[in-house]
Amino acid sequence: MLLYPVYALLFADSGLSVGQISSLFVLWSLTGVLLEVPSGAWADAVSRRLLLWVGPLLGAAGFALWVLFPSYGAFAAGFVLWGARGALGSGALEALVYEELDRAGAADRYALIMGRAHALGQVAVMAAMGLAGPVFAAAGYPGVGAASVLACLLCAATATRFPEHRTPTSTPPRTPTPPPTPSRTATDAATAIARGTPSEGATADGHEVAPAHSANGGDGWSGEGGRGDGGGVGDGDGGDRDRRGAGRAWSSRAGLAWLAWLARVTGLAGVRRDRALLGALLLVPAVTAVWGALDEYTSLLVRETGVPDPAVPYLLMVIWAGVTAGSLLSGRAERLDGTGLAALLAGAALALAAGALAGTPAGIGLVALGFGGLQAATVLADVRLQRRIGDGARATLTSVAGLGTEVVTIAVYGAYGVLGARFPHGTVFALCAVPYLLTALAVARGRRR
């Protein structure tokens, strides 16, 4: 995408303030937060390949809006489309690759394949940085925009050729399942449904109760439950109240049914019982989010070293060379145990902080080293998660991890906005490296348990 190294310049040249540009980044991440898990559930229910070729088409539409109608509204709409593109691909790609490799008896090659794929993507980013300069000089923003749209169309065409041999899971029920019992609170009912809805007439703990379908009495399903004497909540002259209660009961049953379906599809009901899976799920955003958010500010960090603006893209290429190296080495790094992963995280954090605080072009080399280590750790975190997930909800749980990443990313954007108003960019980068030291400590302690 040739727009990558210059889109912030496009926003600024169109009259946007730094605050408005930051709000676009937040909107981008919020779109991912809202769409991450639904898109993953969709990928588990329908074709993952479908999502992988539809997504780039959305990105192409967004980039076209940017260059054809350069305004805040168009930029915002473009980021929504770009965020939707990322959400559609997140989870679906990893799940498709892992399960196709597993089908071929080559699941152990997942880390190597994904590492190489990330590396190729980063090489493409570097190539875009190198090409953006001459294309921008010759054709301006329309030129780099047109090249970015073309790249998205080629990506969509490539995705249509991916193999897919899975059978999608069933879609959610059209009608709500019956409530577990009229004498349970809403919270207990939700828990009972998530564990498996009991048959009518039995509570979640197996005790028999009266059916909850009486129209003029009985135990109409409500927060208070039935009476000990068998009288209904609506006994006497409460017919209207009964009808309103029945409506609320149906609405509650519908809501609980959909909550139960979501828990069943996402596999979250089992996560709380599997501490290893929960740890792997939390490790993904802990490793991925901070340096992913910092990437949006690397051009400002490079400018702060005193280099002229035309040289900024070339130092960004140095950073991305480090990221590419991290992807290529992730296959070998797969052999690292918990202690090794902790050491990798700590070393990358220290390199990032030292390079950012140096405030010189040479220090950008250390930043590149830190980013490379964090990229390798990102691939390893994904590998650990994929190995812990059962096949039924792989794309959805991967998207849950992506959701966590987006939430943390938004927090980093907010923190950077506050810290950036008080400290130089180098200092902010160093402060943002501290969470990685804490994550490294948590991983090391978890290994010893």
Coordinates of C-alpha atoms in Angstrom, one line a residue:
M1 CA 0.0 0.0 0.0
L2 CA 1.8 3.1 -1.3
L3 CA -0.4 5.3 0.9
Y4 CA 1.1 3.9 4.1
P5 CA 4.1 6.2 4.4
V6 CA 2.3 9.3 3.3
Y7 CA -1.3 9.1 4.5
A8 CA -0.6 11.1 7.6
L9 CA 0.8 13.8 5.3
L10 CA -2.4 13.6 3.3
F11 CA -4.4 14.2 6.4
A12 CA -2.3 17.1 7.5
D13 CA -2.2 18.7 4.0
S14 CA -6.0 18.5 4.0
G15 CA -6.1 20.7 7.0
L16 CA -6.6 18.2 9.8
S17 CA -5.1 18.9 13.2
V18 CA -3.1 16.4 15.2
G19 CA -6.1 15.8 17.4
Q20 CA -8.3 15.0 14.4
I21 CA -5.7 12.7 13.0
S22 CA -5.5 10.9 16.4
S23 CA -9.3 10.6 16.4
L24 CA -9.1 8.8 13.1
F25 CA -6.8 6.3 14.6
V26 CA -9.2 5.7 17.4
L27 CA -12.1 5.3 15.0
W28 CA -10.0 2.8 13.1
S29 CA -9.5 0.7 16.2
L30 CA -13.1 1.1 17.4
T31 CA -14.2 -0.3 14.1
G32 CA -12.0 -3.3 14.8
V33 CA -13.4 -3.7 18.3
L34 CA -17.0 -3.7 17.1
L35 CA -16.5 -6.1 14.2
E36 CA -13.7 -8.4 15.5
V37 CA -15.7 -11.1 17.2
P38 CA -18.8 -10.9 14.9
S39 CA -16.6 -11.4 11.9
G40 CA -14.8 -14.3 13.5
A41 CA -18.1 -15.9 14.3
W42 CA -19.1 -15.4 10.7
A43 CA -15.9 -16.9 9.5
D44 CA -16.7 -20.0 11.7
A45 CA -20.3 -20.1 10.3
V46 CA -19.6 -19.5 6.6
S47 CA -16.6 -19.4 4.2
R48 CA -13.4 -18.0 5.6
R49 CA -12.1 -17.5 2.1
L50 CA -15.2 -15.3 1.4
L51 CA -14.2 -12.9 4.1
L52 CA -10.6 -12.9 2.9
W53 CA -11.5 -11.6 -0.5
V54 CA -14.3 -9.3 0.5
G55 CA -12.1 -7.4 3.0
P56 CA -9.6 -6.1 0.5
L57 CA -12.5 -4.7 -1.6
L58 CA -13.6 -2.7 1.4
G59 CA -10.1 -1.4 1.8
A60 CA -10.0 -0.4 -1.9
A61 CA -13.2 1.6 -1.5
G62 CA -11.8 3.4 1.6
F63 CA -8.5 4.4 -0.1
A64 CA -10.4 5.7 -3.2
L65 CA -12.5 7.9 -0.9
W66 CA -9.4 9.4 0.7
V67 CA -7.9 10.6 -2.6
L68 CA -11.1 11.5 -4.4
F69 CA -12.8 13.4 -1.5
P70 CA -10.0 14.5 0.9
S71 CA -11.9 15.7 3.9
Y72 CA -12.4 14.5 7.5
G73 CA -15.7 12.7 6.7
A74 CA -14.1 10.8 3.8
F75 CA -11.1 9.9 5.9
A76 CA -13.3 8.7 8.7
A77 CA -15.4 6.6 6.3
G78 CA -12.2 5.2 4.8
F79 CA -10.9 4.2 8.2
V80 CA -14.2 2.4 9.0
L81 CA -13.9 0.5 5.7
W82 CA -10.2 -0.3 6.5
G83 CA -11.1 -1.4 10.0
A84 CA -13.8 -3.7 8.6
R85 CA -11.2 -5.1 6.2
G86 CA -8.9 -5.9 9.0
A87 CA -11.6 -7.4 11.2
L88 CA -12.8 -9.7 8.3
G89 CA -9.3 -11.0 7.8
S90 CA -8.3 -11.3 11.5
G91 CA -9.0 -14.8 12.8
A92 CA -10.2 -16.1 9.4
L93 CA -6.7 -16.1 7.9
E94 CA -5.0 -17.8 10.8
A95 CA -7.8 -20.4 11.2
L96 CA -7.9 -21.1 7.5
V97 CA -4.1 -21.6 7.3
Y98 CA -3.9 -23.7 10.5
E99 CA -6.7 -26.0 9.6
E100 CA -5.6 -26.5 6.0
L101 CA -2.1 -27.4 7.2
D102 CA -3.6 -29.7 9.9
R103 CA -5.6 -31.4 7.2
A104 CA -2.4 -32.0 5.2
G105 CA -0.7 -33.3 8.4
A106 CA 1.6 -30.2 8.5
A107 CA 0.2 -28.3 11.5
D108 CA 3.7 -28.2 12.9
R109 CA 4.7 -25.9 10.0
Y110 CA 2.2 -23.2 11.0
A111 CA 4.7 -20.9 12.8
L112 CA 7.1 -21.2 9.8
I113 CA 4.4 -20.5 7.2
M114 CA 2.9 -17.6 9.1
G115 CA 6.3 -16.1 9.9
R116 CA 7.2 -16.2 6.2
A117 CA 3.8 -14.7 5.3
H118 CA 4.3 -11.9 7.8
A119 CA 7.8 -11.4 6.4
L120 CA 6.5 -11.1 2.8
G121 CA 3.9 -8.6 4.0
Q122 CA 6.6 -6.5 5.6
V123 CA 8.8 -6.7 2.5
A124 CA 5.8 -5.4 0.6
V125 CA 5.5 -2.6 3.1
M126 CA 9.1 -1.7 2.6
A127 CA 8.7 -1.9 -1.2
A128 CA 5.7 0.5 -0.9
M129 CA 7.8 2.9 1.1
G130 CA 10.5 2.8 -1.5
L131 CA 8.1 3.3 -4.4
A132 CA 5.9 5.9 -2.7
G133 CA 8.6 8.6 -3.1
P134 CA 8.9 8.5 -6.9
V135 CA 5.2 7.8 -7.5
F136 CA 4.3 10.7 -5.2
A137 CA 6.7 13.0 -6.9
A138 CA 5.3 12.1 -10.3
A139 CA 1.5 11.9 -9.6
G140 CA 0.9 13.1 -6.1
Y141 CA -1.7 11.7 -3.8
P142 CA -4.0 10.5 -6.6
G143 CA -1.0 8.4 -7.9
V144 CA -0.3 6.6 -4.6
G145 CA -4.0 6.3 -4.0
A146 CA -4.6 4.6 -7.3
A147 CA -1.7 2.2 -6.7
S148 CA -3.1 1.3 -3.3
V149 CA -6.5 0.6 -4.7
L150 CA -4.9 -1.7 -7.4
A151 CA -2.9 -3.5 -4.7
C152 CA -6.2 -4.2 -2.8
L153 CA -7.8 -5.6 -5.9
L154 CA -4.9 -7.9 -6.5
C155 CA -5.1 -9.1 -2.9
A156 CA -8.8 -9.9 -3.3
A157 CA -8.1 -11.8 -6.5
T158 CA -5.4 -13.8 -4.7
A159 CA -7.6 -14.7 -1.8
T160 CA -10.2 -16.3 -4.1
R161 CA -7.5 -18.9 -4.9
F162 CA -7.0 -20.0 -1.3
P163 CA -8.0 -23.7 -0.7
E164 CA -10.7 -24.4 1.8
H165 CA -12.0 -27.8 2.7
R166 CA -13.9 -27.2 5.9
T167 CA -17.6 -27.5 6.5
P168 CA -18.9 -24.3 8.1
T169 CA -20.6 -24.7 11.5
S170 CA -24.3 -24.1 11.9
T171 CA -25.8 -20.6 12.2
P172 CA -27.5 -19.3 15.3
P173 CA -31.1 -20.4 16.0
R174 CA -33.9 -18.4 14.5
T175 CA -36.1 -18.8 17.6
P176 CA -35.1 -18.5 21.2
T177 CA -34.6 -21.7 23.2
P178 CA -36.8 -22.2 26.3
P179 CA -35.7 -20.6 29.6
P180 CA -34.0 -23.0 32.0
T181 CA -36.5 -22.5 34.8
P182 CA -39.0 -19.9 36.0
S183 CA -37.6 -19.9 39.5
R184 CA -34.1 -18.8 38.6
T185 CA -32.8 -15.2 38.4
A186 CA -31.7 -13.9 35.0
T187 CA -28.1 -14.4 35.9
D188 CA -28.6 -18.0 37.0
A189 CA -30.6 -18.6 33.8
A190 CA -27.8 -17.3 31.6
T191 CA -25.3 -19.6 33.3
A192 CA -27.6 -22.6 33.0
I193 CA -28.1 -21.9 29.3
A194 CA -24.4 -21.5 28.7
R195 CA -23.8 -24.9 30.3
G196 CA -26.6 -26.5 28.3
T197 CA -30.3 -25.7 28.5
P198 CA -32.2 -28.2 30.7
S199 CA -35.4 -29.7 29.6
E200 CA -38.6 -27.8 30.4
G201 CA -39.8 -28.5 33.9
A202 CA -36.3 -28.9 35.4
T203 CA -34.0 -26.2 36.9
A204 CA -30.3 -26.0 36.2
D205 CA -29.7 -28.0 39.4
G206 CA -32.1 -30.8 38.4
H207 CA -35.1 -29.9 40.6
E208 CA -38.5 -30.2 39.1
V209 CA -40.6 -27.1 38.7
A210 CA -44.0 -26.2 37.1
P211 CA -43.9 -25.3 33.4
A212 CA -43.6 -21.6 32.6
H213 CA -46.2 -21.3 29.9
S214 CA -49.3 -20.4 32.0
A215 CA -51.2 -17.5 30.5
N216 CA -53.2 -16.5 33.6
G217 CA -51.2 -17.6 36.6
G218 CA -48.6 -20.2 37.5
D219 CA -44.9 -19.4 37.7
G220 CA -44.6 -17.0 34.8
W221 CA -40.8 -16.6 34.3
S222 CA -39.7 -13.5 36.1
G223 CA -36.8 -12.2 38.2
E224 CA -38.8 -13.1 41.4
G225 CA -39.8 -16.6 40.4
G226 CA -42.9 -18.4 41.6
R227 CA -44.7 -18.5 44.9
G228 CA -44.4 -21.4 47.3
D229 CA -48.2 -21.9 47.4
G230 CA -48.4 -22.3 43.6
G231 CA -50.0 -19.0 43.0
G232 CA -48.9 -17.1 40.0
V233 CA -47.3 -13.7 39.9
G234 CA -50.4 -12.4 38.0
D235 CA -53.1 -13.9 40.2
G236 CA -56.2 -11.8 40.8
D237 CA -56.7 -8.7 38.8
G238 CA -53.2 -8.5 37.3
G239 CA -54.1 -9.6 33.7
D240 CA -52.4 -6.6 32.1
R241 CA -49.4 -7.1 34.3
D242 CA -49.3 -10.8 33.3
R243 CA -49.2 -9.8 29.6
R244 CA -46.4 -7.3 30.2
G245 CA -44.6 -9.9 32.2
A246 CA -45.0 -12.5 29.4
G247 CA -43.6 -10.0 27.0
R248 CA -40.6 -9.4 29.2
A249 CA -40.2 -13.1 29.7
W250 CA -40.1 -13.8 26.0
S251 CA -37.7 -10.9 25.5
S252 CA -35.5 -12.3 28.3
R253 CA -35.6 -15.8 26.7
A254 CA -34.6 -14.4 23.4
G255 CA -31.7 -12.4 24.8
L256 CA -30.5 -15.3 26.8
A257 CA -30.7 -17.6 23.9
W258 CA -28.6 -15.3 21.8
L259 CA -26.1 -14.9 24.7
A260 CA -26.0 -18.7 25.0
W261 CA -25.4 -19.0 21.2
L262 CA -22.6 -16.4 21.4
A263 CA -20.9 -18.2 24.3
R264 CA -21.3 -21.5 22.4
V265 CA -19.9 -20.2 19.2
T266 CA -17.0 -18.2 20.7
G267 CA -16.0 -21.0 23.0
L268 CA -15.7 -18.5 25.8
A269 CA -17.6 -20.8 28.2
G270 CA -14.6 -23.2 28.2
V271 CA -11.9 -20.5 28.4
R272 CA -12.5 -19.8 32.1
R273 CA -12.0 -23.5 32.9
D274 CA -8.7 -23.7 30.9
R275 CA -6.1 -21.5 32.5
A276 CA -3.6 -22.3 29.8
L277 CA -6.0 -21.2 27.0
L278 CA -6.9 -18.1 29.0
G279 CA -3.2 -17.2 29.4
A280 CA -2.5 -17.8 25.7
L281 CA -5.6 -15.6 24.9
L282 CA -4.3 -12.7 27.1
L283 CA -0.8 -13.0 25.8
V284 CA -1.7 -12.0 22.3
P285 CA -2.9 -8.4 23.1
A286 CA -0.2 -8.0 25.7
V287 CA 2.5 -8.6 23.1
T288 CA 0.9 -7.2 20.0
A289 CA -1.0 -4.0 20.9
V290 CA 1.6 -1.6 22.2
W291 CA 4.2 -1.8 19.5
G292 CA 1.4 -2.0 16.9
A293 CA 0.1 1.4 18.1
L294 CA 3.6 2.9 18.4
D295 CA 4.1 2.1 14.7
E296 CA 1.7 4.9 13.8
Y297 CA 4.1 7.4 15.5
T298 CA 7.4 6.2 14.2
S299 CA 7.6 8.9 11.6
L300 CA 7.3 11.5 14.4
L301 CA 10.1 9.7 16.3
V302 CA 12.3 9.7 13.3
R303 CA 11.7 13.4 12.5
E304 CA 12.7 14.1 16.1
T305 CA 16.2 12.8 15.5
G306 CA 16.8 15.8 13.2
V307 CA 16.8 14.2 9.8
P308 CA 15.2 16.1 6.9
D309 CA 11.7 15.0 6.0
P310 CA 12.6 13.4 2.7
A311 CA 14.9 11.0 4.6
V312 CA 12.1 9.9 7.0
P313 CA 10.7 7.1 4.8
Y314 CA 14.2 5.6 4.5
L315 CA 14.7 5.3 8.2
L316 CA 11.2 3.8 8.5
M317 CA 12.5 1.2 6.1
V318 CA 15.2 0.4 8.6
I319 CA 12.6 -0.2 11.2
W320 CA 10.5 -2.4 9.0
A321 CA 13.7 -4.3 8.0
G322 CA 13.9 -5.2 11.7
V323 CA 10.3 -6.3 11.8
T324 CA 10.8 -8.4 8.7
A325 CA 13.8 -10.1 10.3
G326 CA 11.7 -10.9 13.4
S327 CA 9.1 -12.6 11.2
L328 CA 11.8 -14.7 9.4
L329 CA 13.3 -15.8 12.7
S330 CA 10.0 -16.7 14.3
G331 CA 10.2 -20.3 13.1
R332 CA 13.5 -20.8 14.9
A333 CA 12.2 -18.9 17.9
E334 CA 9.3 -21.4 18.1
R335 CA 11.6 -23.6 20.2
L336 CA 11.7 -21.1 23.0
D337 CA 10.1 -22.1 26.2
G338 CA 8.4 -19.6 28.6
T339 CA 11.8 -18.4 30.0
G340 CA 13.1 -17.9 26.4
L341 CA 10.0 -15.9 25.4
A342 CA 10.3 -13.8 28.6
A343 CA 13.9 -13.0 27.7
L344 CA 12.9 -12.1 24.1
L345 CA 10.3 -9.7 25.4
A346 CA 12.6 -8.1 27.9
G347 CA 15.5 -7.7 25.4
A348 CA 13.2 -6.2 22.8
A349 CA 11.8 -3.7 25.3
L350 CA 15.2 -2.6 26.4
A351 CA 16.4 -2.1 22.8
L352 CA 13.3 -0.1 22.0
A353 CA 13.7 2.1 25.0
A354 CA 17.4 2.7 24.5
G355 CA 17.0 3.5 20.8
A356 CA 14.1 5.9 21.4
L357 CA 16.0 7.7 24.1
A358 CA 19.1 8.1 22.0
G359 CA 17.5 10.7 19.9
T360 CA 19.8 10.0 16.9
P361 CA 19.5 8.3 13.6
A362 CA 21.7 5.6 14.8
G363 CA 19.3 4.9 17.7
I364 CA 16.6 4.0 15.1
G365 CA 18.7 0.8 14.5
L366 CA 18.0 -0.2 18.2
V367 CA 14.3 0.7 17.7
A368 CA 14.3 -1.6 14.6
L369 CA 15.9 -4.4 16.8
G370 CA 13.2 -3.9 19.4
F371 CA 10.4 -4.0 16.9
G372 CA 11.9 -7.1 15.3
G373 CA 12.0 -8.9 18.7
L374 CA 8.4 -7.9 19.4
Q375 CA 7.3 -9.1 15.9
A376 CA 8.8 -12.5 16.6
A377 CA 7.1 -12.6 20.0
T378 CA 3.8 -11.7 18.3
V379 CA 4.1 -14.7 16.0
L380 CA 5.0 -17.0 18.9
A381 CA 2.0 -15.7 20.9
D382 CA -0.3 -16.6 18.0
V383 CA 1.3 -20.1 17.8
R384 CA 0.7 -20.7 21.5
L385 CA -3.0 -19.6 21.1
Q386 CA -3.6 -21.8 18.0
R387 CA -2.3 -24.9 19.8
R388 CA -4.6 -24.4 22.7
I389 CA -7.8 -23.8 20.7
G390 CA -10.1 -26.6 19.6
D391 CA -11.1 -26.6 15.9
G392 CA -14.8 -25.7 16.4
A393 CA -14.3 -22.0 17.2
R394 CA -10.7 -21.3 16.1
A395 CA -11.5 -18.2 14.0
T396 CA -13.7 -16.8 16.7
L397 CA -11.3 -17.2 19.6
T398 CA -8.5 -15.8 17.5
S399 CA -10.8 -12.8 16.8
V400 CA -11.4 -12.5 20.6
A401 CA -7.7 -12.1 21.0
G402 CA -7.8 -9.6 18.2
L403 CA -10.6 -7.8 20.0
G404 CA -8.4 -7.5 23.1
T405 CA -5.6 -6.2 20.9
E406 CA -7.8 -3.5 19.5
V407 CA -9.0 -2.4 23.0
V408 CA -5.4 -2.2 24.3
T409 CA -4.4 -0.3 21.1
I410 CA -7.1 2.3 21.7
A411 CA -5.8 2.7 25.3
V412 CA -2.3 3.2 23.9
Y413 CA -3.5 5.9 21.5
G414 CA -5.1 7.7 24.4
A415 CA -2.0 7.4 26.6
Y416 CA 0.3 8.5 23.8
G417 CA -1.9 11.6 23.3
V418 CA -1.6 12.5 27.0
L419 CA 2.1 11.7 27.3
G420 CA 3.0 13.2 23.9
A421 CA 1.8 16.6 25.1
R422 CA 4.3 16.6 28.0
F423 CA 7.3 14.6 26.8
P424 CA 9.4 14.2 23.6
H425 CA 8.5 11.2 21.4
G426 CA 11.6 9.4 22.5
T427 CA 10.6 9.5 26.1
V428 CA 7.0 8.3 25.3
F429 CA 8.4 5.4 23.3
A430 CA 10.6 4.4 26.3
L431 CA 7.6 4.6 28.7
C432 CA 5.6 2.4 26.4
A433 CA 8.3 -0.2 26.5
V434 CA 7.7 -0.7 30.3
P435 CA 4.6 -2.9 29.8
Y436 CA 6.7 -5.4 27.9
L437 CA 9.0 -5.8 30.9
L438 CA 5.9 -6.5 33.0
T439 CA 4.7 -9.0 30.5
A440 CA 8.1 -10.7 30.4
L441 CA 8.0 -11.0 34.2
A442 CA 4.5 -12.5 34.1
V443 CA 5.5 -15.1 31.4
A444 CA 8.6 -16.1 33.4
R445 CA 6.6 -16.5 36.6
G446 CA 3.9 -18.5 34.7
R447 CA 6.7 -20.8 33.5
R448 CA 7.9 -21.6 37.0
R449 CA 4.4 -22.6 38.2

